[in-house]
Amino acid sequence: MRGRGRPASRRAAARYGDPMITRRNDSLPPGPRLPSAIQTVGWWTRPTGFLERCRRLYGKRFTIRLSAQDPFVMISDPDEIKQVFTAPPDVLYPGEGARILEPIVGPNSILLLDEGAHMAQKKLVLPAFHGERMKGLEPMITEVTRAQIESWPRGELMAMHPRMQALTMDVILAAVFGLRSGDRLTELRLALTEMLEFGLSPLSLLPPAQRAPFGLGPWAKFIKVRARADELIYAEIDDRRQRPDAGGSEIIASLIEARHEDGSPMSDEEIHDELLTLLVAGHETTATELAWALERLTREPEVMAKLISAVDEGDGEPYLTATIREILRHRPVLLNAAPRTVKKAIEVGGVRYEPRVHLVASAWLVQHDPDIYPEPYAFRPERFLDSDPGTYDWIPFGGGRRRCIGASFAQMEMAVVLRELLRSTEVTAGADGAEFTIRRAITVTPGRGAETVLADRATA
Ligand code: HEM
């Protein structure tokens, strides 16, 4: 009986995770034997250092144990990453680990679903991101970017991360709803920013019952803000449904046109949940990657000079594209793809994994592997000038059927923002020395928020 051995198994659980899972996964790859509480602190406070240390000690594949969770096996060999990304949908479940986001994105979100339900939703959303629609959105992104850049102060030390958050919020609201001005935009911007702040707070990680036992505090405030955001989003959906022939490249228009396999349209709830998913998944990630872009470029004068002349000459796309790929390699804002929870036993790289273990493809480790990228800590866009990144060794957007739906959108947005910023301003670092990496919920951001000083180029 499990109950009898409680004290011992509780100690073991604290140290190594659930002992039953450990026993069934006796052959898990080696990893740190520190208590899980200490591993959790390492993982949350010094994630990149923690990962690198584990790789030095245990190799490209190792097991880490975080408090109150089943073991996570970190994988960074491209062959093994391929096996994880291409495993059948009923064997590995990425959606389960994202359940924590349900209060924000709603139960129909593609982030939370697995197997057939996931594919069905993804098929409905994918057309919104096809090449032609993306092209249709570029002029709008450029306009929003120019307006933001003009409003930023000159000659003052400022953190670029919050500025980029404001910029990507306006871009995603325009791309999703076509909103460019007006009260609804102002209100939605405010409500979503507050909701996302809650998503970043440690409180959001607790089970609902523990979040607000007396219906007070941040959880109650979150519920109120969410109700306001829902009201605004449903009003937008209603307005669009009244104008079925309005067309447009906005994402909401594509979702209203989308049809399930049986020919039925998406329900209001489905559209609401997918729109919120795109707002949540597409805003903070892109803002942080842009903040890293400036943190890196201002410390790499040669790259910066080449990029500026490429952009000025107007045929800068190959160098700009290569620079963006290198930023995503060197500073991936998500250190790993979504953890895949084993549902049915699977063998990867000759190791058999039993249910409940999480398999995690590590973008940080594979993208800093000297066997794949010589001098991996050097920032060198030239790596990608003559060759495209590999499918399983460049994974800032994950891979397989779960690959990020907004990968092209994000890279296009990054290109527009960098092009517009470097054409109109001279950007310098706020201080010497690289900024440390700090964790902000699931993303890693520059420690001082990418401090920079802007000057108008005409007067620079
Ligand atoms: C630089 C910016 C971005 C980065 C680094 C990023 C990264 C990622 C990663 C690593 C995943 C998990 C993939 C996996 O586990 O295999 C993901 C999923 C996703 N991303 Fe992004 N993303 C970015 C921007 C965007 C944008 C702009 C959007 C939408 C407008 C978006 C929407 C999504 C969605 C909906 C998913 C879930 C896909 C699924 O589960 O099938 N992302 N992203």
Coordinates of C-alpha atoms and ligand atoms in Angstrom, one line a residue:
M1 CA 0.0 0.0 0.0
R2 CA 1.3 3.4 -0.9
G3 CA 0.1 5.0 2.3
R4 CA 2.3 2.9 4.5
G5 CA 5.6 4.1 3.3
R6 CA 4.5 7.7 3.5
P7 CA 7.3 9.5 5.4
A8 CA 10.0 7.9 3.3
S9 CA 8.2 8.3 0.0
R10 CA 7.4 11.9 0.9
R11 CA 11.1 12.6 1.5
A12 CA 11.9 10.8 -1.8
A13 CA 9.2 12.8 -3.6
A14 CA 10.6 16.0 -2.4
R15 CA 14.0 15.0 -3.5
Y16 CA 13.4 13.2 -6.8
G17 CA 9.7 13.9 -7.7
D18 CA 7.0 11.2 -7.5
P19 CA 8.8 7.9 -6.5
M20 CA 6.4 5.8 -8.5
I21 CA 7.3 7.7 -11.7
T22 CA 11.0 7.5 -10.8
R23 CA 10.7 3.7 -10.3
R24 CA 8.9 3.2 -13.6
N25 CA 11.6 5.4 -15.2
D26 CA 14.6 3.8 -13.5
S27 CA 16.6 4.2 -16.7
L28 CA 16.0 8.0 -16.9
P29 CA 19.2 9.8 -18.0
P30 CA 21.3 11.0 -15.1
G31 CA 21.0 14.5 -13.8
P32 CA 21.6 16.6 -10.7
R33 CA 21.0 14.7 -7.4
L34 CA 20.3 17.9 -5.5
P35 CA 17.0 18.2 -3.7
S36 CA 14.2 19.2 -6.1
A37 CA 13.7 22.5 -4.2
I38 CA 17.3 23.5 -5.0
Q39 CA 17.0 22.4 -8.7
T40 CA 13.8 24.5 -8.9
V41 CA 15.6 27.6 -7.6
G42 CA 18.5 27.0 -10.1
W43 CA 16.0 26.6 -13.0
W44 CA 14.0 29.7 -12.1
T45 CA 16.8 32.1 -11.0
R46 CA 19.7 31.2 -13.2
P47 CA 18.2 29.1 -16.0
T48 CA 20.9 29.3 -18.7
G49 CA 23.7 28.8 -16.2
F50 CA 21.9 25.8 -14.7
L51 CA 21.3 24.2 -18.1
E52 CA 24.9 24.7 -19.1
R53 CA 26.3 23.3 -15.9
C54 CA 24.0 20.2 -16.2
R55 CA 25.3 19.7 -19.8
R56 CA 28.9 19.9 -18.7
L57 CA 28.3 17.3 -16.0
Y58 CA 25.8 14.9 -17.7
G59 CA 26.0 15.4 -21.4
K60 CA 23.4 16.5 -24.0
R61 CA 20.6 14.7 -22.3
F62 CA 19.8 14.9 -18.6
T63 CA 17.0 14.7 -16.1
I64 CA 16.0 17.6 -13.9
R65 CA 13.5 17.4 -11.0
L66 CA 11.5 20.4 -10.1
S67 CA 9.3 20.6 -6.9
A68 CA 6.0 18.8 -7.0
Q69 CA 6.4 17.9 -10.7
D70 CA 7.2 14.7 -12.6
P71 CA 10.8 14.6 -14.0
F72 CA 11.8 16.7 -17.0
V73 CA 14.3 15.2 -19.4
M74 CA 16.2 17.9 -21.3
I75 CA 17.1 16.9 -24.8
S76 CA 19.6 18.7 -27.1
D77 CA 20.8 16.3 -29.7
P78 CA 19.1 17.2 -33.0
D79 CA 18.3 13.5 -33.8
E80 CA 16.5 13.2 -30.5
I81 CA 14.8 16.5 -30.9
K82 CA 13.5 15.2 -34.3
Q83 CA 12.1 12.1 -32.7
V84 CA 10.3 14.2 -30.0
F85 CA 8.9 16.7 -32.6
T86 CA 7.7 14.0 -34.9
A87 CA 6.3 11.5 -32.4
P88 CA 2.7 10.5 -33.0
P89 CA 0.1 12.9 -31.4
D90 CA -1.3 10.3 -29.1
V91 CA 2.2 9.5 -27.6
L92 CA 3.4 12.9 -26.5
Y93 CA 1.1 15.7 -25.1
P94 CA 2.4 19.2 -25.1
G95 CA -1.0 20.8 -24.4
E96 CA -1.3 19.4 -20.9
G97 CA 1.6 21.5 -19.4
A98 CA 0.0 24.7 -20.7
R99 CA -3.3 24.1 -18.8
I100 CA -2.1 26.7 -16.3
L101 CA -3.0 29.3 -19.0
E102 CA -6.6 28.3 -19.3
P103 CA -8.0 31.1 -17.1
I104 CA -6.4 33.6 -19.6
V105 CA -6.9 32.0 -23.0
G106 CA -10.0 29.8 -22.5
P107 CA -10.6 26.1 -22.9
N108 CA -10.6 26.0 -26.8
S109 CA -7.1 27.5 -27.1
I110 CA -4.7 25.5 -29.4
L111 CA -2.1 25.9 -26.7
L112 CA -4.0 23.6 -24.4
L113 CA -5.3 21.0 -26.7
D114 CA -3.8 17.7 -27.9
E115 CA -4.3 15.1 -30.6
G116 CA -7.3 15.6 -33.0
A117 CA -8.8 18.6 -31.1
H118 CA -5.4 20.4 -31.4
M119 CA -5.1 19.7 -35.2
A120 CA -8.7 20.7 -35.8
Q121 CA -8.2 24.1 -34.2
K122 CA -4.8 24.7 -35.8
K123 CA -6.2 24.0 -39.2
L124 CA -8.8 26.7 -38.5
V125 CA -6.2 29.3 -37.4
L126 CA -3.4 28.6 -39.9
P127 CA -4.9 30.3 -43.0
A128 CA -4.7 33.6 -41.1
F129 CA -0.9 33.3 -41.3
H130 CA -0.6 32.5 -45.0
G131 CA 1.9 34.5 -47.0
E132 CA -0.6 36.7 -48.8
R133 CA -2.3 37.7 -45.6
M134 CA 1.1 38.4 -44.0
K135 CA 2.0 40.7 -46.9
G136 CA -1.3 42.5 -46.5
L137 CA -0.4 43.2 -42.8
E138 CA 3.1 44.6 -43.4
P139 CA 2.1 48.2 -44.3
M140 CA 0.0 48.4 -41.2
I141 CA 2.9 47.1 -39.0
T142 CA 5.2 49.7 -40.6
E143 CA 2.7 52.5 -39.8
V144 CA 2.2 51.4 -36.2
T145 CA 6.0 51.1 -35.8
R146 CA 6.8 54.5 -37.2
A147 CA 4.2 56.2 -34.9
Q148 CA 5.7 54.4 -31.9
I149 CA 9.3 55.2 -32.8
E150 CA 8.4 58.9 -33.3
S151 CA 7.0 59.0 -29.8
W152 CA 10.1 57.7 -28.1
P153 CA 12.3 60.2 -26.3
R154 CA 15.7 61.2 -27.8
G155 CA 18.9 61.7 -25.9
E156 CA 17.6 59.9 -22.7
L157 CA 18.6 56.6 -21.2
M158 CA 15.6 54.3 -21.4
A159 CA 14.7 50.6 -21.2
M160 CA 13.6 49.4 -24.6
H161 CA 11.8 46.3 -23.3
P162 CA 8.6 48.2 -22.1
R163 CA 8.7 50.3 -25.3
M164 CA 8.8 47.2 -27.4
Q165 CA 5.9 45.7 -25.3
A166 CA 3.8 48.7 -26.1
L167 CA 4.8 48.5 -29.8
T168 CA 4.1 44.8 -30.1
M169 CA 0.8 45.2 -28.3
D170 CA -0.4 47.8 -30.8
V171 CA 0.8 45.7 -33.7
I172 CA -1.0 42.6 -32.5
L173 CA -4.2 44.5 -31.8
A174 CA -4.1 46.0 -35.3
A175 CA -3.2 42.6 -36.9
V176 CA -5.9 40.7 -35.0
F177 CA -8.8 43.2 -35.0
G178 CA -7.7 45.9 -37.4
L179 CA -8.0 48.4 -34.4
R180 CA -5.8 51.4 -35.0
S181 CA -7.5 54.1 -32.9
G182 CA -10.6 54.8 -30.8
D183 CA -12.0 54.0 -27.3
R184 CA -12.2 50.2 -27.9
L185 CA -8.5 50.0 -28.7
T186 CA -7.6 52.1 -25.6
E187 CA -9.8 49.9 -23.4
L188 CA -8.7 46.6 -24.9
R189 CA -5.0 47.6 -24.7
L190 CA -5.5 48.4 -21.0
A191 CA -7.5 45.3 -20.1
L192 CA -5.1 43.0 -21.9
T193 CA -2.0 44.5 -20.4
E194 CA -3.4 44.0 -16.9
M195 CA -4.4 40.4 -17.8
L196 CA -1.0 39.6 -19.1
E197 CA 0.7 41.1 -16.0
F198 CA -1.3 38.7 -13.9
G199 CA -0.2 35.8 -16.2
L200 CA 3.4 36.8 -15.3
S201 CA 2.9 36.9 -11.6
P202 CA 3.7 33.8 -9.4
L203 CA 0.1 33.8 -8.1
S204 CA -1.1 32.7 -11.6
L205 CA 0.8 29.5 -11.1
L206 CA -1.4 28.4 -8.1
P207 CA -4.4 26.2 -8.5
P208 CA -7.6 28.3 -8.7
A209 CA -8.8 27.4 -5.2
Q210 CA -5.6 28.7 -3.6
R211 CA -5.5 31.9 -5.6
A212 CA -8.2 33.8 -3.7
P213 CA -9.8 32.0 -0.9
F214 CA -11.9 35.0 0.1
G215 CA -12.6 36.3 -3.4
L216 CA -10.3 39.2 -2.8
G217 CA -6.9 40.4 -4.0
P218 CA -5.2 40.1 -7.4
W219 CA -7.2 37.1 -8.5
A220 CA -10.5 38.9 -8.0
K221 CA -9.0 41.9 -9.8
F222 CA -8.0 39.6 -12.6
I223 CA -11.5 38.1 -13.0
K224 CA -12.9 41.7 -13.3
V225 CA -10.4 42.7 -15.9
R226 CA -10.9 39.5 -17.8
A227 CA -14.7 40.1 -17.9
R228 CA -14.1 43.5 -19.4
A229 CA -11.7 42.2 -22.0
D230 CA -14.2 39.4 -22.9
E231 CA -16.9 42.0 -23.3
L232 CA -14.8 44.0 -25.7
I233 CA -13.6 41.0 -27.7
Y234 CA -17.2 39.6 -28.1
A235 CA -18.3 43.1 -29.2
E236 CA -15.6 43.0 -31.9
I237 CA -16.7 39.5 -33.0
D238 CA -20.3 40.7 -33.2
D239 CA -19.3 43.7 -35.3
R240 CA -17.4 41.6 -37.7
R241 CA -20.2 39.1 -38.1
Q242 CA -22.5 42.0 -39.1
R243 CA -20.1 42.7 -42.0
P244 CA -19.4 39.3 -43.6
D245 CA -18.1 40.9 -46.8
A246 CA -15.7 43.4 -45.1
G247 CA -12.7 41.2 -46.1
G248 CA -9.3 42.5 -44.9
S249 CA -6.1 40.8 -43.9
E250 CA -6.9 41.0 -40.1
I251 CA -6.8 37.7 -38.3
I252 CA -10.4 38.0 -37.0
A253 CA -11.6 38.2 -40.6
S254 CA -9.9 34.9 -41.4
L255 CA -11.4 33.2 -38.3
I256 CA -14.9 34.3 -39.2
E257 CA -14.4 32.8 -42.7
A258 CA -12.9 29.5 -41.4
R259 CA -15.0 26.4 -41.5
H260 CA -14.8 23.1 -39.5
E261 CA -14.5 19.9 -41.5
D262 CA -18.3 19.5 -41.4
G263 CA -18.7 23.0 -42.9
S264 CA -19.9 24.7 -39.7
P265 CA -18.3 28.1 -38.7
M266 CA -16.3 28.6 -35.6
S267 CA -18.4 29.5 -32.5
D268 CA -17.9 32.9 -30.8
E269 CA -16.2 31.1 -27.9
E270 CA -13.7 29.4 -30.2
I271 CA -12.9 32.6 -32.0
H272 CA -12.6 34.4 -28.7
D273 CA -10.2 31.8 -27.2
E274 CA -8.0 31.7 -30.3
L275 CA -7.8 35.5 -30.6
L276 CA -6.7 35.7 -26.9
T277 CA -4.2 32.9 -27.5
L278 CA -2.6 34.9 -30.4
L279 CA -2.5 38.0 -28.3
V280 CA -0.9 36.2 -25.4
A281 CA 1.5 34.1 -27.4
G282 CA 2.5 36.9 -29.9
H283 CA 3.0 39.9 -27.8
E284 CA 5.6 39.3 -25.0
T285 CA 7.7 36.9 -27.0
T286 CA 8.2 39.3 -29.9
A287 CA 8.8 42.3 -27.6
T288 CA 11.5 40.5 -25.7
E289 CA 13.2 39.2 -28.8
L290 CA 13.3 42.8 -30.1
A291 CA 14.7 44.0 -26.7
W292 CA 17.5 41.4 -27.1
A293 CA 18.1 42.5 -30.6
L294 CA 18.9 46.0 -29.4
E295 CA 20.9 44.7 -26.4
R296 CA 23.1 42.6 -28.8
L297 CA 23.4 45.0 -31.7
T298 CA 24.5 47.9 -29.6
R299 CA 27.4 45.8 -28.3
E300 CA 28.4 44.5 -31.7
P301 CA 29.5 47.6 -33.6
E302 CA 30.7 45.7 -36.7
V303 CA 27.4 43.9 -37.1
M304 CA 25.5 47.2 -36.4
A305 CA 27.5 49.1 -39.0
K306 CA 26.9 46.3 -41.6
L307 CA 23.2 46.2 -40.8
I308 CA 22.8 50.0 -41.1
S309 CA 24.5 50.1 -44.5
A310 CA 22.5 47.1 -45.7
V311 CA 19.2 48.8 -44.6
D312 CA 20.2 52.2 -46.0
E313 CA 21.1 50.6 -49.4
G314 CA 17.6 49.2 -49.5
D315 CA 18.7 45.7 -50.4
G316 CA 19.4 44.8 -46.8
E317 CA 17.0 41.9 -46.6
P318 CA 19.6 39.0 -46.6
Y319 CA 21.7 40.6 -43.9
L320 CA 18.7 41.7 -41.9
T321 CA 17.2 38.2 -42.2
A322 CA 20.5 36.6 -41.1
T323 CA 20.8 39.0 -38.2
I324 CA 17.3 38.1 -37.0
R325 CA 18.0 34.4 -37.2
E326 CA 21.2 34.9 -35.2
I327 CA 19.4 36.9 -32.5
L328 CA 16.9 34.0 -32.2
R329 CA 19.7 31.5 -32.0
H330 CA 21.9 33.5 -29.6
R331 CA 19.1 34.7 -27.3
P332 CA 16.0 32.5 -27.6
V333 CA 13.3 34.1 -25.4
L334 CA 11.8 30.7 -24.7
L335 CA 14.6 28.5 -23.6
N336 CA 12.8 25.4 -24.8
A337 CA 9.9 24.1 -26.8
A338 CA 6.7 23.2 -24.9
P339 CA 7.4 20.2 -22.7
R340 CA 5.9 17.1 -24.2
T341 CA 4.3 14.8 -21.5
V342 CA 4.7 11.1 -22.3
K343 CA 1.2 9.5 -22.6
K344 CA 2.3 6.2 -24.0
A345 CA 5.8 4.7 -23.6
I346 CA 8.2 5.9 -26.2
E347 CA 11.9 5.3 -27.1
V348 CA 14.0 8.3 -27.9
G349 CA 17.7 8.1 -28.6
G350 CA 17.7 4.5 -27.3
V351 CA 16.1 5.4 -23.9
R352 CA 12.7 4.2 -23.1
Y353 CA 10.4 6.8 -21.4
E354 CA 7.3 5.7 -19.5
P355 CA 4.1 7.9 -19.1
R356 CA 4.2 11.1 -17.1
V357 CA 7.8 12.1 -17.8
H358 CA 8.2 15.4 -19.7
L359 CA 10.5 15.5 -22.7
V360 CA 11.9 18.9 -23.3
A361 CA 13.7 20.0 -26.5
S362 CA 16.2 22.7 -25.3
A363 CA 16.6 25.6 -27.7
W364 CA 19.2 27.2 -25.5
L365 CA 21.4 24.1 -25.4
V366 CA 21.2 22.9 -29.0
Q367 CA 21.7 26.5 -30.3
H368 CA 24.8 26.9 -28.1
D369 CA 26.3 23.5 -29.0
P370 CA 29.9 24.0 -30.3
D371 CA 29.5 20.7 -32.4
I372 CA 26.8 22.5 -34.4
Y373 CA 27.6 26.2 -34.1
P374 CA 31.4 26.9 -33.9
E375 CA 32.1 29.5 -31.2
P376 CA 28.4 29.4 -30.2
Y377 CA 28.7 32.4 -27.8
A378 CA 29.9 34.8 -30.6
F379 CA 27.2 36.9 -32.3
R380 CA 27.7 36.3 -36.0
P381 CA 24.8 36.8 -38.5
E382 CA 27.2 35.5 -41.2
R383 CA 26.4 32.0 -40.1
F384 CA 23.0 32.3 -41.7
L385 CA 24.0 34.3 -44.8
D386 CA 24.6 31.3 -47.1
S387 CA 22.6 28.6 -45.4
D388 CA 19.1 28.4 -43.9
P389 CA 18.8 27.3 -40.2
G390 CA 18.2 23.6 -39.7
T391 CA 14.8 22.2 -38.6
Y392 CA 16.1 20.4 -35.5
D393 CA 19.1 22.5 -34.5
W394 CA 17.5 26.0 -34.7
I395 CA 14.3 25.7 -32.7
P396 CA 13.4 29.2 -31.3
F397 CA 9.9 28.5 -32.5
G398 CA 9.8 24.8 -31.4
G399 CA 8.9 22.2 -34.1
G400 CA 6.7 19.5 -35.5
R401 CA 2.9 19.9 -35.5
R402 CA 3.2 22.3 -32.4
R403 CA 5.6 24.7 -34.2
C404 CA 4.8 28.3 -33.5
I405 CA 2.0 29.5 -35.7
G406 CA 3.3 33.1 -35.6
A407 CA 7.0 32.4 -36.6
S408 CA 6.8 34.2 -40.0
F409 CA 4.7 37.0 -38.5
A410 CA 7.2 37.5 -35.7
Q411 CA 10.2 37.6 -38.0
M412 CA 8.4 40.0 -40.4
E413 CA 7.6 42.2 -37.4
M414 CA 11.2 42.1 -36.2
A415 CA 12.4 43.0 -39.6
V416 CA 10.0 46.0 -39.9
V417 CA 10.9 47.3 -36.4
L418 CA 14.7 47.0 -36.9
R419 CA 14.6 48.5 -40.4
E420 CA 12.5 51.5 -39.3
L421 CA 14.5 52.1 -36.1
L422 CA 17.9 52.0 -37.8
R423 CA 16.8 54.1 -40.7
S424 CA 15.6 56.9 -38.5
T425 CA 17.7 56.8 -35.3
E426 CA 21.1 56.1 -34.0
V427 CA 20.9 53.6 -31.2
T428 CA 23.6 53.2 -28.5
A429 CA 23.9 51.1 -25.4
G430 CA 23.1 52.7 -22.1
A431 CA 26.1 51.2 -20.4
D432 CA 29.1 49.0 -21.1
G433 CA 29.0 45.3 -20.7
A434 CA 26.3 42.8 -21.7
E435 CA 23.1 42.7 -19.8
F436 CA 22.4 39.6 -17.7
T437 CA 19.7 37.2 -18.6
I438 CA 16.8 37.2 -16.1
R439 CA 13.6 35.2 -16.1
R440 CA 10.2 36.7 -16.5
A441 CA 7.7 33.9 -16.1
I442 CA 8.5 31.6 -19.0
T443 CA 10.6 34.1 -21.0
V444 CA 14.2 35.2 -20.4
T445 CA 14.8 38.9 -20.8
P446 CA 17.7 41.4 -20.7
G447 CA 18.4 42.2 -17.0
R448 CA 18.2 46.0 -17.3
G449 CA 15.4 45.9 -19.9
A450 CA 17.8 46.6 -22.8
E451 CA 18.9 50.1 -21.8
T452 CA 19.6 52.4 -24.8
V453 CA 19.8 56.0 -25.9
L454 CA 18.3 57.1 -29.2
A455 CA 19.3 60.1 -31.3
D456 CA 17.7 61.2 -34.6
R457 CA 20.0 60.2 -37.4
A458 CA 19.6 63.5 -39.2
T459 CA 21.1 65.3 -36.2
A460 CA 23.2 62.5 -34.9
Ligands
HEM1 C1 9.8 36.0 -31.5 C2 8.6 35.7 -31.2 C3 8.1 34.3 -30.9 C4 8.7 33.2 -30.4 C5 10.2 33.1 -30.0 C6 7.7 32.2 -30.3 C7 8.1 30.9 -29.8 C8 7.1 29.9 -29.7 C9 7.4 28.5 -29.2 C10 8.8 28.0 -28.8 C11 6.3 27.8 -29.2 C12 6.1 26.3 -28.8 C13 6.3 25.4 -30.0 C14 6.6 24.0 -29.7 O1 6.5 23.6 -28.5 O2 7.0 23.2 -30.6 C15 5.2 28.7 -29.8 C16 3.9 28.3 -29.9 C17 2.9 29.2 -30.4 N1 3.1 30.5 -30.8 FE1 4.8 31.5 -30.8 N2 6.5 32.6 -30.7 C18 6.7 33.9 -31.1 C19 5.7 34.7 -31.7 C20 4.4 34.4 -31.9 C21 3.4 35.2 -32.5 C22 3.7 36.6 -33.1 C23 2.2 34.5 -32.5 C24 0.9 34.8 -33.0 C25 0.5 36.0 -33.5 C26 2.5 33.2 -31.9 C27 1.6 32.2 -31.6 C28 1.9 31.0 -31.2 C29 0.9 29.9 -31.0 C30 -0.6 30.0 -31.2 C31 1.5 28.8 -30.5 C32 0.9 27.4 -30.2 C33 1.1 26.5 -31.4 C34 0.6 25.1 -31.1 O3 0.5 24.7 -29.9 O4 0.3 24.4 -32.1 N3 3.8 33.2 -31.5 N4 5.8 29.9 -30.0

